[in-house]
Coordinates of C-alpha atoms in Angstrom, one line a residue:
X148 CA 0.0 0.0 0.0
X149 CA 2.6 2.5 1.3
X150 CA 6.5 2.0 -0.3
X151 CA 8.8 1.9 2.5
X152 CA 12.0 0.9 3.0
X153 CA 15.3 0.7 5.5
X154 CA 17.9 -1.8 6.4
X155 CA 17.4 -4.7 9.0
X156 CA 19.8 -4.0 11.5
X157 CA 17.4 -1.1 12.1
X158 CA 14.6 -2.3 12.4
X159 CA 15.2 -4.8 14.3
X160 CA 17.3 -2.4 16.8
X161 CA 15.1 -2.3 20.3
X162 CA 12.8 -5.0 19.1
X163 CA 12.9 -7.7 22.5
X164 CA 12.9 -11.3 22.8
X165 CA 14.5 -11.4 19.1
X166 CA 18.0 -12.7 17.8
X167 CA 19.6 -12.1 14.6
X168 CA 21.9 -14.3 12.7
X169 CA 23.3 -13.3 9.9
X170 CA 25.8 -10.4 9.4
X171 CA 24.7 -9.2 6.2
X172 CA 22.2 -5.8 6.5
X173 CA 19.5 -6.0 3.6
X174 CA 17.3 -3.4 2.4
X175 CA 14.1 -4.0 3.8
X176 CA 11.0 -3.0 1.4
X177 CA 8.5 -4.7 3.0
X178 CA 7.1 -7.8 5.4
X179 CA 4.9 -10.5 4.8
X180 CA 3.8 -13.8 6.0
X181 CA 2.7 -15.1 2.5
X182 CA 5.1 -17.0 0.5
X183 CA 3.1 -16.4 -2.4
X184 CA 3.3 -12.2 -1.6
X185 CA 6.9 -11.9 -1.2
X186 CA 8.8 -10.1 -3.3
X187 CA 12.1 -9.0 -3.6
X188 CA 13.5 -6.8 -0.1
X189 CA 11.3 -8.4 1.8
X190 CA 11.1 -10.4 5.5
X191 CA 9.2 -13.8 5.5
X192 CA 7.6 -14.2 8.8
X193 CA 7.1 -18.3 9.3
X194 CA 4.0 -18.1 11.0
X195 CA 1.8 -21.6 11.7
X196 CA -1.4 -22.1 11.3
X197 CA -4.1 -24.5 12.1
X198 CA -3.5 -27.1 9.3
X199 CA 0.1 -25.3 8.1
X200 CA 3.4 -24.7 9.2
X201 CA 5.4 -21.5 7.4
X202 CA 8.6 -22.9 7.8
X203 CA 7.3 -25.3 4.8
X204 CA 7.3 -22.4 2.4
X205 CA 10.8 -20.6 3.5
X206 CA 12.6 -21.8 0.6
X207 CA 9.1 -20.5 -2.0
X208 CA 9.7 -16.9 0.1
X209 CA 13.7 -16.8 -0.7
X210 CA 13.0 -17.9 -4.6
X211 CA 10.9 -15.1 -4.5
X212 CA 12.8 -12.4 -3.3
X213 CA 12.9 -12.8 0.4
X214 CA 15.8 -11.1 2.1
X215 CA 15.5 -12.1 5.7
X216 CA 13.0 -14.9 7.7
X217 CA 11.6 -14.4 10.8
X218 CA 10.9 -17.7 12.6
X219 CA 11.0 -19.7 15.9
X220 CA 14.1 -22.5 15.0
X221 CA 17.3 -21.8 13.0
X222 CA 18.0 -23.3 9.6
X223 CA 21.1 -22.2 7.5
X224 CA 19.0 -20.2 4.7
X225 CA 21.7 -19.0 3.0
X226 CA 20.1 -15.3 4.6
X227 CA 19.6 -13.5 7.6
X228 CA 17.9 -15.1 9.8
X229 CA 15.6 -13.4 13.3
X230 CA 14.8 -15.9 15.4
X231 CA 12.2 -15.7 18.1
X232 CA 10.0 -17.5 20.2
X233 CA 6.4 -15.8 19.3
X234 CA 6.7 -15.7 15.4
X235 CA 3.2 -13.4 15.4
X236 CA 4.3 -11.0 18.1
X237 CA 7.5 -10.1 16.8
X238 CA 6.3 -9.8 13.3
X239 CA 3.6 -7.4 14.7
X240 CA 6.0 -5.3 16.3
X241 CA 8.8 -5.4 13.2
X242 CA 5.8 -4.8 10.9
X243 CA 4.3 -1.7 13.3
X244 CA 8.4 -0.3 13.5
X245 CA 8.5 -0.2 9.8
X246 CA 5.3 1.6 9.2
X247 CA 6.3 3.9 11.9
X248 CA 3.9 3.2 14.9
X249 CA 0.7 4.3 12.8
X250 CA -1.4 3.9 15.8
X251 CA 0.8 6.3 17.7
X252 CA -0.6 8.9 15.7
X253 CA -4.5 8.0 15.1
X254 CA -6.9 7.8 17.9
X255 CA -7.4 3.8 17.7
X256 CA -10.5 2.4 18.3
X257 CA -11.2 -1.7 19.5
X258 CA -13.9 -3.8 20.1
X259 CA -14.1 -7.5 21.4
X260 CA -16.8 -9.7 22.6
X261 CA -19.1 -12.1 21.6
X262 CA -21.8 -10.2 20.4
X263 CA -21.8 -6.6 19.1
X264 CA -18.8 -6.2 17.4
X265 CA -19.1 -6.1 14.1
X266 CA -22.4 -3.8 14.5
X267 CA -20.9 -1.5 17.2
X268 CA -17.6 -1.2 14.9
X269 CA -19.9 0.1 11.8
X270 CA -21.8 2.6 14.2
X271 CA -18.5 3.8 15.2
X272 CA -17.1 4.2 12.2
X273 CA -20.3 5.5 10.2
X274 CA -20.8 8.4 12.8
X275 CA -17.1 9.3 12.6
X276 CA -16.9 9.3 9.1
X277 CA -19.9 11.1 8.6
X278 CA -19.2 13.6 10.9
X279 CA -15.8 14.0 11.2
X280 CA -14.3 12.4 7.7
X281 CA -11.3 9.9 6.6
X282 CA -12.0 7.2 9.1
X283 CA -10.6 3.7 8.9
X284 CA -12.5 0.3 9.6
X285 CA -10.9 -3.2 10.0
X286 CA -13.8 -5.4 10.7
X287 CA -15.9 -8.5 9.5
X288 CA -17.3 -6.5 7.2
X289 CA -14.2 -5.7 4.7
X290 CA -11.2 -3.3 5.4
X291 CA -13.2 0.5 4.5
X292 CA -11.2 3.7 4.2
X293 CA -12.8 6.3 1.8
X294 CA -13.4 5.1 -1.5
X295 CA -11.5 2.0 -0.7
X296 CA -12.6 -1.5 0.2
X297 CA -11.0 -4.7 0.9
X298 CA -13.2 -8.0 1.4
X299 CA -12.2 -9.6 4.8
X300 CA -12.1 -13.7 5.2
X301 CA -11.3 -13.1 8.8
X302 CA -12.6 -10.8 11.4
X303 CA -9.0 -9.4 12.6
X304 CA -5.9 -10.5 9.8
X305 CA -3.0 -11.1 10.5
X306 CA -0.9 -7.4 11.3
X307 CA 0.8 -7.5 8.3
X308 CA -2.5 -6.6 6.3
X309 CA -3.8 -4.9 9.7
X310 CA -1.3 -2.5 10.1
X311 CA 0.0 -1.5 6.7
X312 CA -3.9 -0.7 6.0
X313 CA -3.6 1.8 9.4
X314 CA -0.6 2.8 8.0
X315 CA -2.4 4.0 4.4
X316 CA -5.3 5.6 6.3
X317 CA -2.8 7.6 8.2
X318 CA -0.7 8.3 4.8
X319 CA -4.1 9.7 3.5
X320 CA -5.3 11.9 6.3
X321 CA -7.3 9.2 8.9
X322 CA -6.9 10.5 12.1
X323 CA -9.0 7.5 13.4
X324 CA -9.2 4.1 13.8
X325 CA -11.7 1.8 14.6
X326 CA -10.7 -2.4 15.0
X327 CA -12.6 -5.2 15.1
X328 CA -11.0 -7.5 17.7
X329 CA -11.8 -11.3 17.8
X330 CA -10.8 -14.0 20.7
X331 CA -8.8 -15.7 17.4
X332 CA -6.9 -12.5 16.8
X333 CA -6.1 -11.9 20.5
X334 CA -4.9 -15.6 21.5
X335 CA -2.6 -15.4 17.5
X336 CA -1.4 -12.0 18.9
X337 CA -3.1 -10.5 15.1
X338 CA -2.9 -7.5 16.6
X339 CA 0.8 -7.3 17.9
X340 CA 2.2 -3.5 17.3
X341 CA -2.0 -2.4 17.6
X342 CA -2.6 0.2 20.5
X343 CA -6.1 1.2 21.6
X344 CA -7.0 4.5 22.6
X345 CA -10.6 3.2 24.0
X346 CA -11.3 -0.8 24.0
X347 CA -15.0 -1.7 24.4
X348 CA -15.5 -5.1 25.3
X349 CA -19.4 -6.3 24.6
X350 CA -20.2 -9.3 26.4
X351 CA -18.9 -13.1 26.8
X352 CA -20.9 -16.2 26.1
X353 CA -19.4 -19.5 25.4
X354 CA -18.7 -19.6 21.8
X355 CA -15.6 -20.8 19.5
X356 CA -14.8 -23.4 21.9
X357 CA -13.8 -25.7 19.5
X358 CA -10.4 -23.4 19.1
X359 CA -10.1 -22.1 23.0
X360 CA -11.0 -25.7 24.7
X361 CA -13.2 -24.3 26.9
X362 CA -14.5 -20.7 28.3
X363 CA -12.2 -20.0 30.9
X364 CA -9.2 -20.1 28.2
X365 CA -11.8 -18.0 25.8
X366 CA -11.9 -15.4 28.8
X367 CA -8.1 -15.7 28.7
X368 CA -7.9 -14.5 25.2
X369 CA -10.1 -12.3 25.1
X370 CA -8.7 -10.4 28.5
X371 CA -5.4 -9.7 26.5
X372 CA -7.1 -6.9 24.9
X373 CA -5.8 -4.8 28.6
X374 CA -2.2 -5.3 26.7
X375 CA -2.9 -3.4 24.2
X376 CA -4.0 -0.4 25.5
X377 CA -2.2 3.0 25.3
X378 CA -0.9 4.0 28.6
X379 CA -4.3 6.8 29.4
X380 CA -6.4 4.6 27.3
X381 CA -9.7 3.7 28.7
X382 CA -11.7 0.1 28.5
X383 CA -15.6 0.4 28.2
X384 CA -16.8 -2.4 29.8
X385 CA -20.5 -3.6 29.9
X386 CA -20.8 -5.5 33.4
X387 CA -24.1 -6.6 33.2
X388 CA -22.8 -9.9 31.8
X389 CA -20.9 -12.0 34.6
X390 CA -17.2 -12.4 32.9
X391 CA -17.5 -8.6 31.6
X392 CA -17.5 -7.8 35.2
X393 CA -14.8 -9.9 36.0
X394 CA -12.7 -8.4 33.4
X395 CA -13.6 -5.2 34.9
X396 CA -12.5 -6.2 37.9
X397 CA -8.6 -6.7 36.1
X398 CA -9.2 -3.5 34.4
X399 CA -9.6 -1.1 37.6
X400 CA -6.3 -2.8 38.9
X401 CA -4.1 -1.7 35.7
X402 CA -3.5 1.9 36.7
X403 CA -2.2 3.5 33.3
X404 CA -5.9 2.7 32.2
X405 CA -9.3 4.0 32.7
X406 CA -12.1 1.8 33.4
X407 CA -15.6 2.5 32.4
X408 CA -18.0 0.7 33.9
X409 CA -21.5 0.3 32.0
X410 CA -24.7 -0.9 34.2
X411 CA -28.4 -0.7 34.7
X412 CA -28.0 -0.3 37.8
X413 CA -26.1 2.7 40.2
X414 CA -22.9 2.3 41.4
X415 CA -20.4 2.3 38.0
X416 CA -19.0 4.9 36.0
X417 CA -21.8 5.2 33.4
X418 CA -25.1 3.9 34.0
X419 CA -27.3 2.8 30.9
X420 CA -31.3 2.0 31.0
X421 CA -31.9 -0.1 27.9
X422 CA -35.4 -0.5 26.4
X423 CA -37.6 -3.3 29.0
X424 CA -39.4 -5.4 26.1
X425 CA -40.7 -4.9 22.5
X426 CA -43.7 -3.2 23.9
X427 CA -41.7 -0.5 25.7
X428 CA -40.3 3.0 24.2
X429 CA -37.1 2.2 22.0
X430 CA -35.2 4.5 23.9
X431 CA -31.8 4.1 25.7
X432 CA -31.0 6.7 28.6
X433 CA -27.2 6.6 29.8
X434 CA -25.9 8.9 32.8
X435 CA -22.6 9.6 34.7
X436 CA -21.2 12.1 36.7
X437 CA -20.3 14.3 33.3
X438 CA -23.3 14.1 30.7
X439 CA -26.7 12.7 30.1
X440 CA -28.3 11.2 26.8
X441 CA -31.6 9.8 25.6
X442 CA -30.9 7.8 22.6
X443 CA -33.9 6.2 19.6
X444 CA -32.2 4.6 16.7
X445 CA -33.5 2.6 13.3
X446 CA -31.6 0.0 14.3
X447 CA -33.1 -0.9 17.8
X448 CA -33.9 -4.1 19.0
X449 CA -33.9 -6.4 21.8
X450 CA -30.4 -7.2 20.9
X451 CA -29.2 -3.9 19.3
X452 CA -29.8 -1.7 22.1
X453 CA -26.9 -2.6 24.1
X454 CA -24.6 -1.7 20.9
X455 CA -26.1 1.1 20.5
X456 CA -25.7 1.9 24.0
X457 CA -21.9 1.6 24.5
X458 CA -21.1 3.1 20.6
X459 CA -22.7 6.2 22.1
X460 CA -20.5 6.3 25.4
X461 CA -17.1 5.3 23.3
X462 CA -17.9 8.8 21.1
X463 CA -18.5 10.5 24.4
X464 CA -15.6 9.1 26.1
X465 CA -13.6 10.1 22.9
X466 CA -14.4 14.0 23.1
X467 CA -17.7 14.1 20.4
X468 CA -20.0 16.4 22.0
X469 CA -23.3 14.3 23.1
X470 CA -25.5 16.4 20.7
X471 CA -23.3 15.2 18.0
X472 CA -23.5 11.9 19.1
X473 CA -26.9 11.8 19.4
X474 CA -27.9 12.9 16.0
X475 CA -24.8 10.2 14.4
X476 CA -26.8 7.4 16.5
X477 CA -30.2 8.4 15.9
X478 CA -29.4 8.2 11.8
X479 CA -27.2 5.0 12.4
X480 CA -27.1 2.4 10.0
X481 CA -26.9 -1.5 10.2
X482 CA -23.8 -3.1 8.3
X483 CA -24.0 -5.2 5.7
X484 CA -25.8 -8.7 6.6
X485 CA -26.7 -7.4 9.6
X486 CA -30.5 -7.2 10.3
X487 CA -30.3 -5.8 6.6
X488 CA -33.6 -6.2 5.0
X489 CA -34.3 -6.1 1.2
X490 CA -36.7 -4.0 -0.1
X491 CA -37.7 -4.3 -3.6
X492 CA -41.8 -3.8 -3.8
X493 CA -42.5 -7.7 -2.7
X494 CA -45.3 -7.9 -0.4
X495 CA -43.4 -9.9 2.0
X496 CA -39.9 -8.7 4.1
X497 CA -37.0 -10.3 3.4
X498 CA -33.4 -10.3 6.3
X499 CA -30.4 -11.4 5.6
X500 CA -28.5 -11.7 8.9
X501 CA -24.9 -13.6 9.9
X502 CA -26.7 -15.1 13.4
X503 CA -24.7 -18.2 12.8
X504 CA -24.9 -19.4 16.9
X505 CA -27.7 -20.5 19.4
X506 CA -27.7 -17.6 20.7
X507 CA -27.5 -15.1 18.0
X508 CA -30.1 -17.0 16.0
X509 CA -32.3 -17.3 19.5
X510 CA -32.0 -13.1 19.5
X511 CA -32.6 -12.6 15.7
X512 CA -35.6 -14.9 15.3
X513 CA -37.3 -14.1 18.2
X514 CA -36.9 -10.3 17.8
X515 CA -38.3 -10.9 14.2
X516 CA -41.5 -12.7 16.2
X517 CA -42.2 -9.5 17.4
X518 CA -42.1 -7.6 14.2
X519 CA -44.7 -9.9 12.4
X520 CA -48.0 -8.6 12.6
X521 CA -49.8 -11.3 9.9
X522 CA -48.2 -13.8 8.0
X523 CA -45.6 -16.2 8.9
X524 CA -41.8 -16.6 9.9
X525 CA -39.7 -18.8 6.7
X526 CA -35.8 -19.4 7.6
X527 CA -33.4 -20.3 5.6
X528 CA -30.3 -21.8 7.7
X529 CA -27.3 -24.0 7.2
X530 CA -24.2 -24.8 9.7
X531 CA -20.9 -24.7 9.4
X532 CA -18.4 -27.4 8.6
X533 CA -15.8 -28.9 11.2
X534 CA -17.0 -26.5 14.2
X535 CA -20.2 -26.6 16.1
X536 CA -20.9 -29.6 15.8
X537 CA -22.5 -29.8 19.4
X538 CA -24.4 -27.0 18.5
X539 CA -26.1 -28.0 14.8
X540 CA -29.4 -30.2 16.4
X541 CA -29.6 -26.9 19.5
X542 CA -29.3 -24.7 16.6
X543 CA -32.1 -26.7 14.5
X544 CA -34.0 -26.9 17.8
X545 CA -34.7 -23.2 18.3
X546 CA -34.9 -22.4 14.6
X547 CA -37.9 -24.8 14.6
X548 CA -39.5 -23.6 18.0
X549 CA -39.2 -20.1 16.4
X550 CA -40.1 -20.5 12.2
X551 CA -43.5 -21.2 11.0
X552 CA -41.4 -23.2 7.7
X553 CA -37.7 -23.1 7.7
X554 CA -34.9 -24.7 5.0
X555 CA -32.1 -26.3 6.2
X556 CA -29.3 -25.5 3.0
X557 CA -25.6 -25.4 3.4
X558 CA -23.2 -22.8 5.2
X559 CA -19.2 -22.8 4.7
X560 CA -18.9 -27.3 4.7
X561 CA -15.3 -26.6 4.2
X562 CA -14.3 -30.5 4.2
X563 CA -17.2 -32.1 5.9
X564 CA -20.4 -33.6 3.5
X565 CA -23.2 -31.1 3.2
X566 CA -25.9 -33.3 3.8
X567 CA -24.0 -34.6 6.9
X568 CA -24.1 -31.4 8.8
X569 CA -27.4 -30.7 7.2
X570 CA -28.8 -34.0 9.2
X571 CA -26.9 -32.7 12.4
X572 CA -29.1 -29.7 12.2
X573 CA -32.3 -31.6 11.9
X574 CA -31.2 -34.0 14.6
X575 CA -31.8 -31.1 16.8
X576 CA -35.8 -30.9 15.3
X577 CA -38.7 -32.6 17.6
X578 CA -41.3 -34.6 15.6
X579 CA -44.1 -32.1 16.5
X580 CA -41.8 -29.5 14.2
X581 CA -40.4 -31.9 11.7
X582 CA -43.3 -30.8 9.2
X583 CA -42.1 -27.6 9.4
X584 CA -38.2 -28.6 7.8
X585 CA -36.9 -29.5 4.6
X586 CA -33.5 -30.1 3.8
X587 CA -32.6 -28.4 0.0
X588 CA -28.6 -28.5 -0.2
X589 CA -28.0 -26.0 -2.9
X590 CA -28.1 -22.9 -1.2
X591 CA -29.2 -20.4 -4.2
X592 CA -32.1 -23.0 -4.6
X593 CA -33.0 -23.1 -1.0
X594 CA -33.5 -19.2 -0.8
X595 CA -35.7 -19.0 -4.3
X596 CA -37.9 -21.7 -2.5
X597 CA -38.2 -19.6 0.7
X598 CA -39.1 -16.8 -1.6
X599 CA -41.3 -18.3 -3.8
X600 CA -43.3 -19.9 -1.3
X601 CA -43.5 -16.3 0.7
X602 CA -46.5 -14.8 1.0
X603 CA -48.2 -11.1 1.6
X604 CA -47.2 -10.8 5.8
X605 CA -44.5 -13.5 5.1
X606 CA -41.5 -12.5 6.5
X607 CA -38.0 -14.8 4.7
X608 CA -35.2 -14.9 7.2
X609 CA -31.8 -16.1 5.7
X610 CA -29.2 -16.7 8.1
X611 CA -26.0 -17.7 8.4
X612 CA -23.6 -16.0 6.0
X613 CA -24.6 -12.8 6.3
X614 CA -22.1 -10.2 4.1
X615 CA -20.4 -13.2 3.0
X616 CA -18.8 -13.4 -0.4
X617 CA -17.9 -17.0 -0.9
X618 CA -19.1 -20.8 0.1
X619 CA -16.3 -22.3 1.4
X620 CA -15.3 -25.9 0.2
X621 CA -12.5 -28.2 1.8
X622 CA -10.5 -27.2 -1.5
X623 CA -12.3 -24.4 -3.3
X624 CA -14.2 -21.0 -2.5
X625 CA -17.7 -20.7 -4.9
X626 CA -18.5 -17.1 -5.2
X627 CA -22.0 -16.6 -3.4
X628 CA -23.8 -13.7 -1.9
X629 CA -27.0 -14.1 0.0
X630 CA -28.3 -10.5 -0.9
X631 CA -27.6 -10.7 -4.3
X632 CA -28.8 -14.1 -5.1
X633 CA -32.3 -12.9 -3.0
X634 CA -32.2 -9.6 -5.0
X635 CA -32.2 -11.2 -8.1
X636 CA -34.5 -13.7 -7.1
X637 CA -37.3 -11.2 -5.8
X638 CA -37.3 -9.6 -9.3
X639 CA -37.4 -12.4 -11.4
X640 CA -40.8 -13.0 -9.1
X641 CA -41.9 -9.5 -9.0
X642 CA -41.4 -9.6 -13.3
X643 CA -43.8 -12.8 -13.6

């Protein structure tokens, strides 16, 4: 993105827990952990994956130009070689030297938790951007900076696409920030060389187990955002959710950092009233000692409103006057596959949404319950291959407590069989619901059913991918968009 360059000895000057061998002192124009991106001038960083190891494609990087490896065992490469015994934190750190520090001179935003962060990091970003200008987001959603976009197959890459994107936004005038944070990114150290001016962490349920064991390890990962925060920094922390107040709890004893307590009830820093049920006012009212805010929004829901919430009392704690950030929240808008509804003229709503958990589907569906006046509730769902599988028959359960019809289609099957994980799903499916299901595998064909079959009142829920670009196979990726495919399908009904 940016051409930079400088010699190794360097860079590599103050950089800790790191040992050079090697005399010679390369040019360095760049650093990379893909063999297949190297080019000539640049470091190979030898990370390992979940199914590779990087030190399989050291000799690919030097044929390609590489000029220097960073890795965690010594082999004579013919090259300099940095050893080191956390090949993703040094390479986060080397990588943030090189670009200069770019968060050192942005006010950085970041955001982890279960739920929330991918909607609270488009708030952010939207009411910066629209009222301030040039802001950067690195989020499920893509990689967004002006007229720029990069798709996204992870929530948080790896820093040597995080931070040379920073690094351009800075280059071009960003004087903000805003991260989305995942427990994946945290345990990799992904964001190595990142520093946070305010953190917000959401909430903590036990998800993506199948990578951190089990929650306590999850609560592990995702505490290690506290090292990341600039010394004056402050953490926004929702404690209404049991290991949110425990994190707190670490927070207030790190004294370079401000903790922010959010609660409905007295006694923490900020307190925050969120809407009681459906029935109730759609209004949020948060207090503290220094400003008070009623906020409505187009976006509330049962499970918005704490988003909505804290992305209000991050803009706060950053400096944006309240009125500002009242009238940036009240015009908020969803992002992409995120209770994003299609509206073309059919007599019938259509929401594509990335609920892809028990949980998240449990909040999606039954907020959409309360929405439906006439008519009934069609979901289209499919799981995900090699993960969850404990979770496909609850997941099937709810979506069939909660749909009046629903289509069990496929999700990302990456090696597993499609009709394997579709059965998983409707394992989970009582025989008093089992009327309701059918099981079509091509996922294009299972949404035009839902659609076809939707009538005036109907409201077609397809979950699952959300934004998504691609269905992933063990071996290939199939371009697919839900909100395209349903687009085009709605108007080749609409032109009947």
């Amino acid at each position: 993105m940016i051409e930079r360059a400088t010699d190794l000895h360097s860079l590599i000057k103050n950089i800790h827990n790191i040992k050079l061998i090697g005399d010679d002192n390369p040019t360095i124009t760049g650093i990379t952990h893909d063999s297949r991106q190297v080019r000539y001038g640049n470091i190979f960083c030898a990370i390992n994956g979940e199914s590779f190891n990087g030190n399989e494609f050291i000799s690919e990087a030097i044929s390609n130009g590489a000029v220097a490896v960073l890795t965690e065992r010594y082999h004579n490469f013919g090259i300099p070689t940095i050893i080191t015994p956390n090949v993703r934190r040094a390479m986060g750190r080397l990588t943030a030297k090189f670009y200069d520090n770019p968060c050192n001179s942005m006010k950085v935003f970041g955001i982890t938790g279960t739920k929330g962060k991918t909607t609270i990091s488009y708030i952010l970003y939207k009411s910066l951007n629209d009222s301030i200008g040039r802001v950067a987001l690195s989020s499920t959603v893509g990689r967004y900076f002006g007229d720029y976009y990069e798709y996204s197959f992870r929530t948080t890459p790896e820093s040597t696409i995080l931070i040379p994107f920073i690094a351009y936004a800075l280059d071009k005038g960003s004087e903000y920030a805003v991260i989305e944070i995942s427990s994946h990114g945290l345990a990799q150290d992904r964001v190595s060389g990142i520093e946070l001016d305010i953190a917000i962490f959401t909430n903590l349920y036990p998800e993506h187990l199948e990578f951190h064991k089990d929650i306590e390890r999850y609560f592990k990962a995702k505490s290690k955002i506290l090292n990341i925060i600039k010394p004056g920094g402050k953490i926004i922390i929702d404690i209404d959710n049991q290991w949110s107040a425990r994190l707190y709890n670490m927070a207030k004893g790190i004294s370079h950092i401000k903790t922010i307590g959010v609660s409905s009830e007295p006694g923490t820093e900020v307190k925050m009233v969120l809407p009681s049920d459906e029935k109730s006012q759609k209004t949020i009212e948060i207090t503290s000692d220094r400003y008070t805010i009623s906020l409505r929004s187009p976006l509330m829901s049962a499970f918005n409103a704490e988003n909505i919430g804290l992305s209000a009392i991050a803009l706060i704690e950053l400096g944006m006057d309240s009125n500002i950030v009242k009238e940036q929240i009240e015009r908020a808008e969803a992002p992409p596959g995120r209770m994003e509804e299609i509206k073309l003229g059919q007599p019938f709503r259509v929401i594509i949404d990335y609920a892809h958990t028990p949980e998240s589907l449990r909040f999606l569906l039954t907020e959409l319950r309360h929405q439906i006046k006439k008519g009934r509730l069609i979901t289209v769902f499919g799981a995900t291959g090699l993960r969850f599988k404990s979770k496909r028959p609850v997941m099937g359960r709810i979506i069939a407590e909660l749909s009046d019809r629903f289509i069990i289609t496929t999700d990302d099957p990456y090696g597993e069989e499609p009709d394997k994980i579709a059965k998983d799903v409707l394992n989970g499916v009582d025989e008093k619901n089992r009327d309701k299901a059918e099981t079509v595998l091509d996922r294009g064909e299972a949404i035009k059913k839902a659609l076809t079959e939707a009538r005036r009142g109907d409201m077609v829920v397809i979950a699952g991918k959300g934004h998504e670009r691609f269905i992933v196979y063990d071996d290939k990726k199939v371009p697919f968009n839900d909100r395209d495919y349903a687009e085009k399908t709605i108007k080749e009904i609409l032109n009947r």
